[in-house]
Short mmCIF file of C-alpha atoms in Angstrom, two decimals:
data_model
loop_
_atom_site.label_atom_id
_atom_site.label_comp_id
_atom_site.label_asym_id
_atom_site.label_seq_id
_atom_site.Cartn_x
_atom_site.Cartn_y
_atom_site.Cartn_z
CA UNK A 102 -38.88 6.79 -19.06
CA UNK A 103 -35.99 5.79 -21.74
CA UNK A 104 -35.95 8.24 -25.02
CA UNK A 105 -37.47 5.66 -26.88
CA UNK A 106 -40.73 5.90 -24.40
CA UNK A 107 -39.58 2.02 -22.97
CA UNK A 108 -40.19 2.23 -19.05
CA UNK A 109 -37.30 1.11 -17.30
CA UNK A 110 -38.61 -0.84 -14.24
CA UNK A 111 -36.05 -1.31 -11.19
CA UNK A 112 -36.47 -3.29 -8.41
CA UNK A 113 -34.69 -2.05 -5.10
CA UNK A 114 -34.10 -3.71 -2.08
CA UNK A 115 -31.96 -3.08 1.22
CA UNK A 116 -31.00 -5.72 4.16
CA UNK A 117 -28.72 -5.54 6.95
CA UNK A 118 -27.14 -8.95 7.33
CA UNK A 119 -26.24 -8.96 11.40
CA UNK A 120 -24.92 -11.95 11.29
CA UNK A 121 -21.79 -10.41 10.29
CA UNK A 122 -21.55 -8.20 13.08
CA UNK A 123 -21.68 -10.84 16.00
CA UNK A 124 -19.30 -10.70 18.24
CA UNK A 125 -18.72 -14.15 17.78
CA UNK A 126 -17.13 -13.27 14.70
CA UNK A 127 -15.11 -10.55 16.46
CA UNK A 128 -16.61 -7.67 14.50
CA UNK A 129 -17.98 -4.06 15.05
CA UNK A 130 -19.61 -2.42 11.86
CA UNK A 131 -22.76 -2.93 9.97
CA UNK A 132 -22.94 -4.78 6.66
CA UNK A 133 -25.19 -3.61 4.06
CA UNK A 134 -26.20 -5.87 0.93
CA UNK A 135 -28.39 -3.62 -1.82
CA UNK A 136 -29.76 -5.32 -4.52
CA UNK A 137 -30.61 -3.38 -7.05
CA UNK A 138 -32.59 -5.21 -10.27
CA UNK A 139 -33.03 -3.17 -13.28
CA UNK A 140 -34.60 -4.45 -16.73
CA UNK A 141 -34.98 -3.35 -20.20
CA UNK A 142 -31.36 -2.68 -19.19
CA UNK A 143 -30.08 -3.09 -23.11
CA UNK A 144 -32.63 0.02 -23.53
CA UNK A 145 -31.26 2.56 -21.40
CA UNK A 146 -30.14 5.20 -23.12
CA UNK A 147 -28.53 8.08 -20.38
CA UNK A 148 -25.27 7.84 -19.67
CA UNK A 149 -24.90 7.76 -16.06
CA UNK A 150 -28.13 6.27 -13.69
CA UNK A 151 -27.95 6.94 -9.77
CA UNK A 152 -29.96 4.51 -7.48
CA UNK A 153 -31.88 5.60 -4.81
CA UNK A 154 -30.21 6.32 -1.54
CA UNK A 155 -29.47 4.47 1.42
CA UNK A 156 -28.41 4.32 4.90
CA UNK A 157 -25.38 2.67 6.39
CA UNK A 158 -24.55 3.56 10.33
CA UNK A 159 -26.26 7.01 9.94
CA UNK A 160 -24.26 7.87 6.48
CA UNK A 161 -26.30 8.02 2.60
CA UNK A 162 -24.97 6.27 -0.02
CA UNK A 163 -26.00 5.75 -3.54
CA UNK A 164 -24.88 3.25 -6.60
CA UNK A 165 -23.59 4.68 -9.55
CA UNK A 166 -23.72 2.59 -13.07
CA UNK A 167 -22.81 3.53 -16.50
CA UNK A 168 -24.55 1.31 -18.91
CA UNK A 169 -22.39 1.59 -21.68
CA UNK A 170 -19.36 1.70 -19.79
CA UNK A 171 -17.36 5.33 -18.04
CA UNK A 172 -14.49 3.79 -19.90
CA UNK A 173 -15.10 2.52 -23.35
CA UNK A 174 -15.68 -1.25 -23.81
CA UNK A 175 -16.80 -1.62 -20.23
CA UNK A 176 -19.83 -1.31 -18.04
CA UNK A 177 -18.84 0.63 -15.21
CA UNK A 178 -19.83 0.69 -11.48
CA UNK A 179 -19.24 3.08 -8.20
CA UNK A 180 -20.20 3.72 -4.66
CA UNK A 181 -20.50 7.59 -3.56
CA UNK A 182 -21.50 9.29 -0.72
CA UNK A 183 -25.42 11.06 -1.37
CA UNK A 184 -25.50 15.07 -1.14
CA UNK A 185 -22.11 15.26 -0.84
CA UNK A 186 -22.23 19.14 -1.74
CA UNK A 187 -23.99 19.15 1.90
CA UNK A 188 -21.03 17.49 3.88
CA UNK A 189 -19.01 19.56 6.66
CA UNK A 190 -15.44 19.79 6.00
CA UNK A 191 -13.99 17.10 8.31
CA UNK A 192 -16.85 14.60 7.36
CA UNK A 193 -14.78 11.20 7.59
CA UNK A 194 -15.97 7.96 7.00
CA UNK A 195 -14.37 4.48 7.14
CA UNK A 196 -15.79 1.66 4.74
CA UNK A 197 -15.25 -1.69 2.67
CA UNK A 198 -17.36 -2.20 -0.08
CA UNK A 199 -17.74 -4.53 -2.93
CA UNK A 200 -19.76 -5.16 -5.82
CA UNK A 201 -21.01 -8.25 -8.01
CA UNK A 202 -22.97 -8.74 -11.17
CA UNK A 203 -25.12 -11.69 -11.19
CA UNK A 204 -24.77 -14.78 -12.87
CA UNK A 205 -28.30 -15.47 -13.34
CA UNK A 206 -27.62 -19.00 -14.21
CA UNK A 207 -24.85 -19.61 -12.12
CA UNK A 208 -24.19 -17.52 -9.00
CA UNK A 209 -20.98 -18.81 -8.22
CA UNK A 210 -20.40 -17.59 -12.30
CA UNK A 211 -20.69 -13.71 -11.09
CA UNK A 212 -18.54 -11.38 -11.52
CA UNK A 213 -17.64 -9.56 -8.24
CA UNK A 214 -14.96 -7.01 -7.34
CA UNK A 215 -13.99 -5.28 -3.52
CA UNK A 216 -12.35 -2.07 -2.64
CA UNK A 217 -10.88 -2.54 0.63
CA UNK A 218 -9.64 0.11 3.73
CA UNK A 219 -10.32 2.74 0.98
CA UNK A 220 -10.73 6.69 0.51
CA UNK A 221 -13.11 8.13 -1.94
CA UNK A 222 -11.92 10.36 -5.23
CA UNK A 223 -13.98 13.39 -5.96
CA UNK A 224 -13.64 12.48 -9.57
CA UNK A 225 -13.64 9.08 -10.93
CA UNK A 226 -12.91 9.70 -14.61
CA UNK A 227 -9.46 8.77 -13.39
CA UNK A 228 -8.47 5.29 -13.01
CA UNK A 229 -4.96 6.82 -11.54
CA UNK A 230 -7.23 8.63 -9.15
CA UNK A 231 -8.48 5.11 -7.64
CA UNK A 232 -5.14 3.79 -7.52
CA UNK A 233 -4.10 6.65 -5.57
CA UNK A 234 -6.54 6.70 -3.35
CA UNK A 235 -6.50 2.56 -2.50
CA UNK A 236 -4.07 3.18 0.12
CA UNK A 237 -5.73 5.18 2.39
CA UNK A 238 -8.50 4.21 4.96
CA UNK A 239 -11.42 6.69 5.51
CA UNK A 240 -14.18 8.55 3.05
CA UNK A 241 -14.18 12.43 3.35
CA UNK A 242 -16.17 15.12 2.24
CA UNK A 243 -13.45 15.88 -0.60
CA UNK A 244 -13.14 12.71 -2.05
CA UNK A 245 -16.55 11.08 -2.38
CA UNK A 246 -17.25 8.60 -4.85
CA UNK A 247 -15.12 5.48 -5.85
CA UNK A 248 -15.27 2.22 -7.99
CA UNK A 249 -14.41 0.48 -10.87
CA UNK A 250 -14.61 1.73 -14.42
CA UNK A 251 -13.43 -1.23 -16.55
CA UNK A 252 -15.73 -3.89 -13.98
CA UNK A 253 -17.32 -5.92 -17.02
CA UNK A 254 -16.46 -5.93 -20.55
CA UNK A 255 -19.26 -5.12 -22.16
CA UNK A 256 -18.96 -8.09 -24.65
CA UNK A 257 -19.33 -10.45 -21.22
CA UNK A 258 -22.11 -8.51 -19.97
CA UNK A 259 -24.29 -8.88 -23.36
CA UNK A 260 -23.03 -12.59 -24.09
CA UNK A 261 -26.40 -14.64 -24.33
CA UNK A 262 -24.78 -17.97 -22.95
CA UNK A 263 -23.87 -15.86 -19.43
CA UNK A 264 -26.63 -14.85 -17.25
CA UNK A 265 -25.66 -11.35 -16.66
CA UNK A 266 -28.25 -10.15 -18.70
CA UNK A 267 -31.59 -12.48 -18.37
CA UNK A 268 -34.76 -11.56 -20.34
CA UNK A 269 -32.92 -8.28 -20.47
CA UNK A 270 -32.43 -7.54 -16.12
CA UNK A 271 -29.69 -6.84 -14.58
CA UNK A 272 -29.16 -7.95 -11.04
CA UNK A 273 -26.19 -5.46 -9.75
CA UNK A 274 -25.87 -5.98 -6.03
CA UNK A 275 -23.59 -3.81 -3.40
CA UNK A 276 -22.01 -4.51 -0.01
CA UNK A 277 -20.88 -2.20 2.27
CA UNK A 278 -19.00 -2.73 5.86
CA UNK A 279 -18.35 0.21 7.83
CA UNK A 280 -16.26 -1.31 10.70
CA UNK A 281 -12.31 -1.83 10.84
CA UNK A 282 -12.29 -4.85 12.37
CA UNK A 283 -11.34 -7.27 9.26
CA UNK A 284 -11.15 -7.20 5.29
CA UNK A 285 -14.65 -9.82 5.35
CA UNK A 286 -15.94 -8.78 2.00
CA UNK A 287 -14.77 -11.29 -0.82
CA UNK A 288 -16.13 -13.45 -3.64
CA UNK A 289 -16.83 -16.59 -1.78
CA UNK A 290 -18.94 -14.08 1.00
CA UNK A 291 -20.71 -12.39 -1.39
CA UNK A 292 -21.71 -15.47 -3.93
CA UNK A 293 -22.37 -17.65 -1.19
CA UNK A 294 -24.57 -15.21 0.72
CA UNK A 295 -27.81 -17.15 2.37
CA UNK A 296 -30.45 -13.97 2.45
CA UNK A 297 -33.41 -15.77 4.38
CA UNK A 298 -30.93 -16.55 7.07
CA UNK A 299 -28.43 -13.42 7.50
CA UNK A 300 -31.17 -10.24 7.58
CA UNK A 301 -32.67 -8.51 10.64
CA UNK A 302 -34.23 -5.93 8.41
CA UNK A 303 -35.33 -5.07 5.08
CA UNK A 304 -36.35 -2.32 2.99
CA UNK A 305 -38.10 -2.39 -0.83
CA UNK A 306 -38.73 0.03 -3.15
CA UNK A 307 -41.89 -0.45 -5.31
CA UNK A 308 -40.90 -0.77 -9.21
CA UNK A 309 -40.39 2.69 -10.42
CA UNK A 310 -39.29 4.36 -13.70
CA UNK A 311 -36.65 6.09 -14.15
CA UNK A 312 -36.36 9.26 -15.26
CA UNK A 313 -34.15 11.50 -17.74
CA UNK A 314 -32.21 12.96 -15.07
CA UNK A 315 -32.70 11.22 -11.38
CA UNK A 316 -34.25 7.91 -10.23
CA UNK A 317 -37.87 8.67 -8.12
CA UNK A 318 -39.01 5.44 -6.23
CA UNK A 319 -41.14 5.97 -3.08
CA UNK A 320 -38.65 5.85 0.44
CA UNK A 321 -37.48 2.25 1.23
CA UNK A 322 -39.66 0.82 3.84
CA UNK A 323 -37.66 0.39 6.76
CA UNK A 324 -38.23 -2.54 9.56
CA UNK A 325 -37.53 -0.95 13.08
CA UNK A 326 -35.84 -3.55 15.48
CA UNK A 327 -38.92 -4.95 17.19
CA UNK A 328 -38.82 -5.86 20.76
CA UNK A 329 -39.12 -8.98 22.87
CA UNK A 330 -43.03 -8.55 23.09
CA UNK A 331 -43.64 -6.92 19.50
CA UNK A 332 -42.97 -9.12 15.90
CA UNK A 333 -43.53 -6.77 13.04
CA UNK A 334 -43.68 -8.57 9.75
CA UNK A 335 -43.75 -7.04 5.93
CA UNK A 336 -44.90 -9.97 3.55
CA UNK A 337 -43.80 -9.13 0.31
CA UNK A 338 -42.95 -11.54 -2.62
CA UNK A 339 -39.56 -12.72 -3.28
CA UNK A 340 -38.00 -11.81 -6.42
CA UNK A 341 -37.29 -15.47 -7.22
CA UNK A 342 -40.82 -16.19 -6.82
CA UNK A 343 -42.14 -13.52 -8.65
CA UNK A 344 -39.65 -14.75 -11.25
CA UNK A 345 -40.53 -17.87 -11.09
CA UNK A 346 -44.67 -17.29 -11.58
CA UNK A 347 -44.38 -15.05 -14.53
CA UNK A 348 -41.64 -17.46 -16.37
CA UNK A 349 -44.25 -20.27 -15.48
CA UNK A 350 -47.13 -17.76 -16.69
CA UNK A 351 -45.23 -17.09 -19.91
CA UNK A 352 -44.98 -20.86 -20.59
CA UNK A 353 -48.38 -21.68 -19.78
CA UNK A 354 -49.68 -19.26 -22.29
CA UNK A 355 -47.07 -20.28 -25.31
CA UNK A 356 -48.67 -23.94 -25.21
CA UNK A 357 -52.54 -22.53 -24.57
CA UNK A 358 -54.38 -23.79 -28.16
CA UNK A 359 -55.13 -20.25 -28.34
CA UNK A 360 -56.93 -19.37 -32.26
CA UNK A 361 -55.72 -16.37 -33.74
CA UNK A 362 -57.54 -14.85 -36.70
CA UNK A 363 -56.01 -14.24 -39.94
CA UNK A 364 -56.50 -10.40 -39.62
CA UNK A 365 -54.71 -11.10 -36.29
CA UNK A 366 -51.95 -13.24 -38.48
CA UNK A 367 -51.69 -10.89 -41.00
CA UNK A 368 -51.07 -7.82 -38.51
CA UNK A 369 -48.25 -10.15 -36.69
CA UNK A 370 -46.47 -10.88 -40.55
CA UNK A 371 -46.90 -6.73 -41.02
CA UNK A 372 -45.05 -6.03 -37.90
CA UNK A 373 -42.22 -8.70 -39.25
CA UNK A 374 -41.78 -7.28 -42.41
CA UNK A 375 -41.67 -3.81 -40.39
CA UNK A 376 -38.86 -5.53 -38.38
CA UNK A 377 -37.27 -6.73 -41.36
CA UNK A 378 -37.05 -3.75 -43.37
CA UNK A 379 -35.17 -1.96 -40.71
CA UNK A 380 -31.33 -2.12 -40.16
CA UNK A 381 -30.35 -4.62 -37.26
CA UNK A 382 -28.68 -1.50 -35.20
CA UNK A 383 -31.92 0.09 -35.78
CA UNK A 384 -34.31 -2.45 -34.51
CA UNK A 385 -31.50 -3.03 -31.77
CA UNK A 386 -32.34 0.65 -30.43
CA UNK A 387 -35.84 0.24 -31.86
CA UNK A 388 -37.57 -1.50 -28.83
CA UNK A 389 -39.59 -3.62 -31.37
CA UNK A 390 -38.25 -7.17 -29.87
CA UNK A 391 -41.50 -7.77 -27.58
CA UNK A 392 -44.02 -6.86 -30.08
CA UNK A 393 -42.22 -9.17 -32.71
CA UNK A 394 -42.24 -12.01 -29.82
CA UNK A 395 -45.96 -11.73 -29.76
CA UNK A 396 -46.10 -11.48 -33.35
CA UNK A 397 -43.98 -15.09 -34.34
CA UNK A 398 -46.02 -16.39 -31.68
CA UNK A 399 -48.80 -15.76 -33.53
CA UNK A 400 -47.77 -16.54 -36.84
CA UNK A 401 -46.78 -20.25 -35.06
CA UNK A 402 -49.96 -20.55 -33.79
CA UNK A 403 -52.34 -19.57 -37.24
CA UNK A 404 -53.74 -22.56 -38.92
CA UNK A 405 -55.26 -20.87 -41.94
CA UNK A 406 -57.14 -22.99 -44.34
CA UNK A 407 -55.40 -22.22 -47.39
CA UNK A 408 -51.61 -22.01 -45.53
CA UNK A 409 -50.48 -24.35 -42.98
CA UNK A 410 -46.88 -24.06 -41.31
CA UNK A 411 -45.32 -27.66 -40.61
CA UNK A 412 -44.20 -28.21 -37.43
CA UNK A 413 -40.34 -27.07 -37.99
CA UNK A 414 -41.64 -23.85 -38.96
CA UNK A 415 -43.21 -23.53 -36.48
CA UNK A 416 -40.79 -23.86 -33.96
CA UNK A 417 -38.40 -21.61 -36.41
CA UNK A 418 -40.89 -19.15 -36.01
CA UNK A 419 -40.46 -18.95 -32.05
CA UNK A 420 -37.09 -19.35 -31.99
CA UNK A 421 -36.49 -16.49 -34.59
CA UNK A 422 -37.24 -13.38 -31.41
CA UNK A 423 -34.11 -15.15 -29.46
CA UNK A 424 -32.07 -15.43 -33.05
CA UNK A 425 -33.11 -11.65 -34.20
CA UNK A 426 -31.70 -10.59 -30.71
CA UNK A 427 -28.70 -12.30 -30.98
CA UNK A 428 -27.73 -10.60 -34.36
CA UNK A 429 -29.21 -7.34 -33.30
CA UNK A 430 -26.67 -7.35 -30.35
CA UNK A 431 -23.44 -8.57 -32.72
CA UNK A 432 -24.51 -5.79 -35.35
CA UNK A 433 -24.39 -3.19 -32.39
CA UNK A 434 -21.31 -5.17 -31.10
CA UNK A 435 -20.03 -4.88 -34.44
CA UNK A 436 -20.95 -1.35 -35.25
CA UNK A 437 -19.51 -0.39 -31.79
CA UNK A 438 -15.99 -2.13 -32.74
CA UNK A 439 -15.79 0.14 -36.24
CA UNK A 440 -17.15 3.11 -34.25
CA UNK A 441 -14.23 2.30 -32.07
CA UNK A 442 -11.72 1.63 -34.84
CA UNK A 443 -12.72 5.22 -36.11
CA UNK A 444 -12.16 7.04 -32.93
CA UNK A 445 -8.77 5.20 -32.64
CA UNK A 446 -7.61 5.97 -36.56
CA UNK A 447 -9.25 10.01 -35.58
CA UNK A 448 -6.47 9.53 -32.67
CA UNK A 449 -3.98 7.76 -34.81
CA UNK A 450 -4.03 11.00 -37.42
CA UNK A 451 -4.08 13.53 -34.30
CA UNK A 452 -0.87 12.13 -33.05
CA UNK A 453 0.97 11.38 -36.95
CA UNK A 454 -0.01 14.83 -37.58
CA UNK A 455 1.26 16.36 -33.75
CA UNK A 456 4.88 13.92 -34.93
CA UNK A 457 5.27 15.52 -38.02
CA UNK A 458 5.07 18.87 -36.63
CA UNK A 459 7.10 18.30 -34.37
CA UNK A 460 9.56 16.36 -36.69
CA UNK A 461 9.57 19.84 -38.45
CA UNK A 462 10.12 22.02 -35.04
CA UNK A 463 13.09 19.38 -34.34
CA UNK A 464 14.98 20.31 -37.59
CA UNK A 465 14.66 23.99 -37.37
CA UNK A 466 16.08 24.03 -33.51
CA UNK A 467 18.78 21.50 -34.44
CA UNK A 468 19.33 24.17 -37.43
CA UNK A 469 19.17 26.91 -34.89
CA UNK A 470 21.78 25.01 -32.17
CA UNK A 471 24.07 24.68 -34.88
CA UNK A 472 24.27 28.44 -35.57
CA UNK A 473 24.82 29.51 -32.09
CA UNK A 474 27.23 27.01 -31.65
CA UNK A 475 29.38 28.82 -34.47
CA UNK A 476 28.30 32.19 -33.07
CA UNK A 477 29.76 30.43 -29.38
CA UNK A 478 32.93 29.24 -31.18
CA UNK A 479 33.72 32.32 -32.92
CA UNK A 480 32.90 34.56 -29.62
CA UNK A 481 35.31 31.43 -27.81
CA UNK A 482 38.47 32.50 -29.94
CA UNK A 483 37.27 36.01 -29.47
CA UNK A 484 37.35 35.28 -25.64
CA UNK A 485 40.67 33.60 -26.42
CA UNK A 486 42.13 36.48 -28.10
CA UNK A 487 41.24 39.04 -25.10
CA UNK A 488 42.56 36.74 -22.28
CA UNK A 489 45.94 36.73 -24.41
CA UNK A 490 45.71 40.94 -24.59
CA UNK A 491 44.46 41.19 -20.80
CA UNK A 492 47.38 38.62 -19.92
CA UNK A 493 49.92 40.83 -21.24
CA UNK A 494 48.52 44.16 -20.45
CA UNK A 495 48.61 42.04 -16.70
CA UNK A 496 52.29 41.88 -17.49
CA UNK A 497 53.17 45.59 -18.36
CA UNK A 498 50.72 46.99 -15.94
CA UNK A 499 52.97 44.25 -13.07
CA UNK A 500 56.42 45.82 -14.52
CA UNK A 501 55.40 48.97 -14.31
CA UNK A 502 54.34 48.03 -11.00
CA UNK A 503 57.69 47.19 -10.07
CA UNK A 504 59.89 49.85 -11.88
CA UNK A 505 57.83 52.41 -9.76
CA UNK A 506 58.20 50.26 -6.61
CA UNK A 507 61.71 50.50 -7.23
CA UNK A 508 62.22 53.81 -8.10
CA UNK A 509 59.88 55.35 -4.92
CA UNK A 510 62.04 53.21 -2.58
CA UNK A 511 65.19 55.22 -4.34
CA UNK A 512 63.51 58.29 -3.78
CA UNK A 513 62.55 57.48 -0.32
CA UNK A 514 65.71 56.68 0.23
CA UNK A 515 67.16 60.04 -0.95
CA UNK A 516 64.49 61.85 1.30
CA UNK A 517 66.30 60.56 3.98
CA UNK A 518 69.94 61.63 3.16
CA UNK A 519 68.34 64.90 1.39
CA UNK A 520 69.54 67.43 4.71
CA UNK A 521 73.32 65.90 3.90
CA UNK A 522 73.29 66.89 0.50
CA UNK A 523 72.32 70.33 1.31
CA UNK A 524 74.93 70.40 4.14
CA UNK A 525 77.80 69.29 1.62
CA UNK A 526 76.13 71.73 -0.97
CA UNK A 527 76.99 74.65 1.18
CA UNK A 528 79.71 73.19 1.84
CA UNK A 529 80.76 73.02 -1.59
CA UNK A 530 79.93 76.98 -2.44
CA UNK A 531 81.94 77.76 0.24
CA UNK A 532 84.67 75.70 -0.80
CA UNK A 533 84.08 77.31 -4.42
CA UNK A 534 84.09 80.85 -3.27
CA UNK A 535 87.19 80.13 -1.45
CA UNK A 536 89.11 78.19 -4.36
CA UNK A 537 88.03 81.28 -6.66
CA UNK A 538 89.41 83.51 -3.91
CA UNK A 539 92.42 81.68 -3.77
CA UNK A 540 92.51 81.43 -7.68
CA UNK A 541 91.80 85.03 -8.06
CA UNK A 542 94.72 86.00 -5.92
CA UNK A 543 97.05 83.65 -7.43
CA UNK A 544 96.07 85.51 -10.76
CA UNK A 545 97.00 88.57 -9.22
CA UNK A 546 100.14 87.43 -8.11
CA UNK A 547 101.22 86.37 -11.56
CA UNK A 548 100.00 89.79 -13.48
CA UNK A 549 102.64 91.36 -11.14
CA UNK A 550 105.58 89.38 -11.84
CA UNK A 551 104.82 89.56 -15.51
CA UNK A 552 105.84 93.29 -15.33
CA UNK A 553 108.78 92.80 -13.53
CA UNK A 554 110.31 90.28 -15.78
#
């Protein structure tokens, strides 16, 4: 049950089309259409709604839809594997899937998109995820749930001259292919579907409510192959046909002379005037829109004595339900565009605000580059100044260098004739001792002849 106490009824049904997996048709996998019905759609008010599971070649599955869109502006739709907490680790699974929304007019008008030799993304809150993940060609227990979260614009969904929305249902329907065979799933396949020819078996879920956190229908009821000597039949309605009685059950009781009293008139003006006084957004979200039906019908129908409506009031009257809708769904439309517009100028600020700081961060480094490139240029002619010094201490220290080379090969040199020099040194004091000798006795010799002369 909705917040607003509106039961959401949803009708669920399961078929195996086996037509497609003839080998005529060269193909080895089992196609899966669900169709899965859901009015008061406009009404729901979670988030996020799961379907009930169901079975493709031994693997669970479940739809996903967001109402008012995963991504903003769009309703949102995605195919995941059920209890995928519970899967082992190398849990694979191949698939093609696709989904349409029903043109309830037209069916050739849906709107239908496929996924194609795809694996599943854990988290889908990621469009980049899903683009990623396109490429590849099996489901695993990692990555389990994928689809498309800009698949209508909401604007197209709500628009009263499509049929996506009729009398307020929503007719979402699902295919999935598990074989490898082809790419079969397309639009022309899945608008051009013929259901009372292409199912072998069938499974419905009675209509249900939903509730705040998980939908609870009863198990699908599930046709077993029967064999050559055993037919097993469910009759249950057809949704067209139910359709069709209670739209002919509607209109039979619109033109039944029924005579209302004016208590009963005056009840169906207080519940306009209830209507009236509220804000459009307000009786959008109100639920009111069936009671106010009832009411205008009434009011169209009172013949009072005193008052009596002409006949293009009358038919004002019954057209005004269809008209009040209409500008309860642009006022929401409209609200939902400033809503928007706010978020976007919240964002806008954010990022001016995220520039100007960092405007302000910019100036101070390019302040801060130009000081340490004068600290860089004064330590460069420092730098300068030492490679000059080292470049002539490099020159003594290479003289030096050479003066000693020099002057150790002289000394070497001497080393060598060193024992001569000591020879000739002897030598030479002998030589000296001698000459003094020699000198001595010439000294003598002239002392002597100085006496004698």
């Amino acid at each position: 049950m909705d917040v607003n106490g509106l039961i959401t009824k949803v009708t669920w049904k399961i078929e195996v089309l086996s037509d497609v997996g003839s080998k005529s048709m060269g193909l080895n996998g089992q196609l899966t259409k669900v169709t899965w019905r859901i009015e008061n759609f406009s009404r729901m008010k979670r988030l996020k709604h799961c379907s009930e599971n169901f079975t493709v070649d031994d693997s669970k599955w479940q739809l996903i839809i967001y109402p008012g869109g995963h991504n903003v502006g769009f309703l949102s739709i995605f195919l995941g594997v059920a209890d995928s907490s519970t899967l082992a680790s190398g849990w694979t699974r191949y698939a093609h899937f696709g989904f349409a929304v029903i043109d309830q007019f037209d069916r050739e008008n849906s709107k239908t998109l496929e996924y194609v030799t795809t694996l599943f993304t854990q988290d889908f809150g990621d469009d980049t995820l899903s683009l990623l993940a396109a490429t590849k060609k099996e489901f695993n227990a990692n990555y389990p749930t994928l689809g498309f979260g800009s698949f209508l614009p909401l604007t197209e969904l709500h628009n009263p001259k499509r049929g996506h929305l009729l009398n307020d249902a929503c007719l979402v329907e699902a295919y999935v292919f598990t074989g490898r065979t082809v790419d079969m799933i397309s639009h022309e396949f899945i608008v051009k579907t013929d259901l009372d020819k292409s199912k072998t078996k069938e499974g419905d879920c009675v209509t249900v409510a939903i509730g705040n956190q998980k939908t609870t229908t009863t198990k699908p009821v599930e046709v077993i192959n029967p064999s050559p000597t055993l037919a097993i039949e469910l009759e249950q309605p057809a949704e067209e046909d139910m359709n069709t009685f209670f739209t002919s059950l509607e209109s039979e009781l619109s033109s039944s002379r029924i005579v209302y009293s004016k208590e009963e008139a005056k009840e169906a003006l207080a519940k306009i005037n209830e209507a009236l006084n509220m804000t459009l957004v307000d009786l959008n979200d109100s639920g009111k829109f069936s009671p106010l039906k009832q009411a205008f019908m009434i009011l169209a129908s009172f013949d009072g004595s005193s008052t009596t409506l002409t006949i293009e009031q009358k038919n004002e009257l019954l057209g005004l339900e269809e008209r009040l809708k209409e500008l309860a769904n642009r006022a929401a439309k409209a609200v939902q565009d400033k809503n928007q517009l706010t978020a976007k100028e919240s964002i806008k600020r954010t990022m001016t605000r995220s520039l100007e700081s960092s405007l302000i961060r910019y100036n101070e480094v390019e302040t801060e580059v130009k000081q340490v490139d004068q600290i860089l240029a004064a330590l460069h002619e420092e730098v300068v100044e030492a490679q000059k010094k080292r470049e002539k201490m490099l020159a003594e220290r290479n003289g030096i260098y050479r003066s000693c080379k020099e002057m150790k090969m002289k000394l070497d040199a001497l080393g060598k004739e060193w024992a001569v020099y000591e020879a000739t040194a002897r030598a030479g004091e002998e030589e000296e001792k001698s000459v003094e000798a020699e000198w001595g006795r010439i000294k003598d010799f002239i002392s002597s002849i100085n006496g004698k002369i």
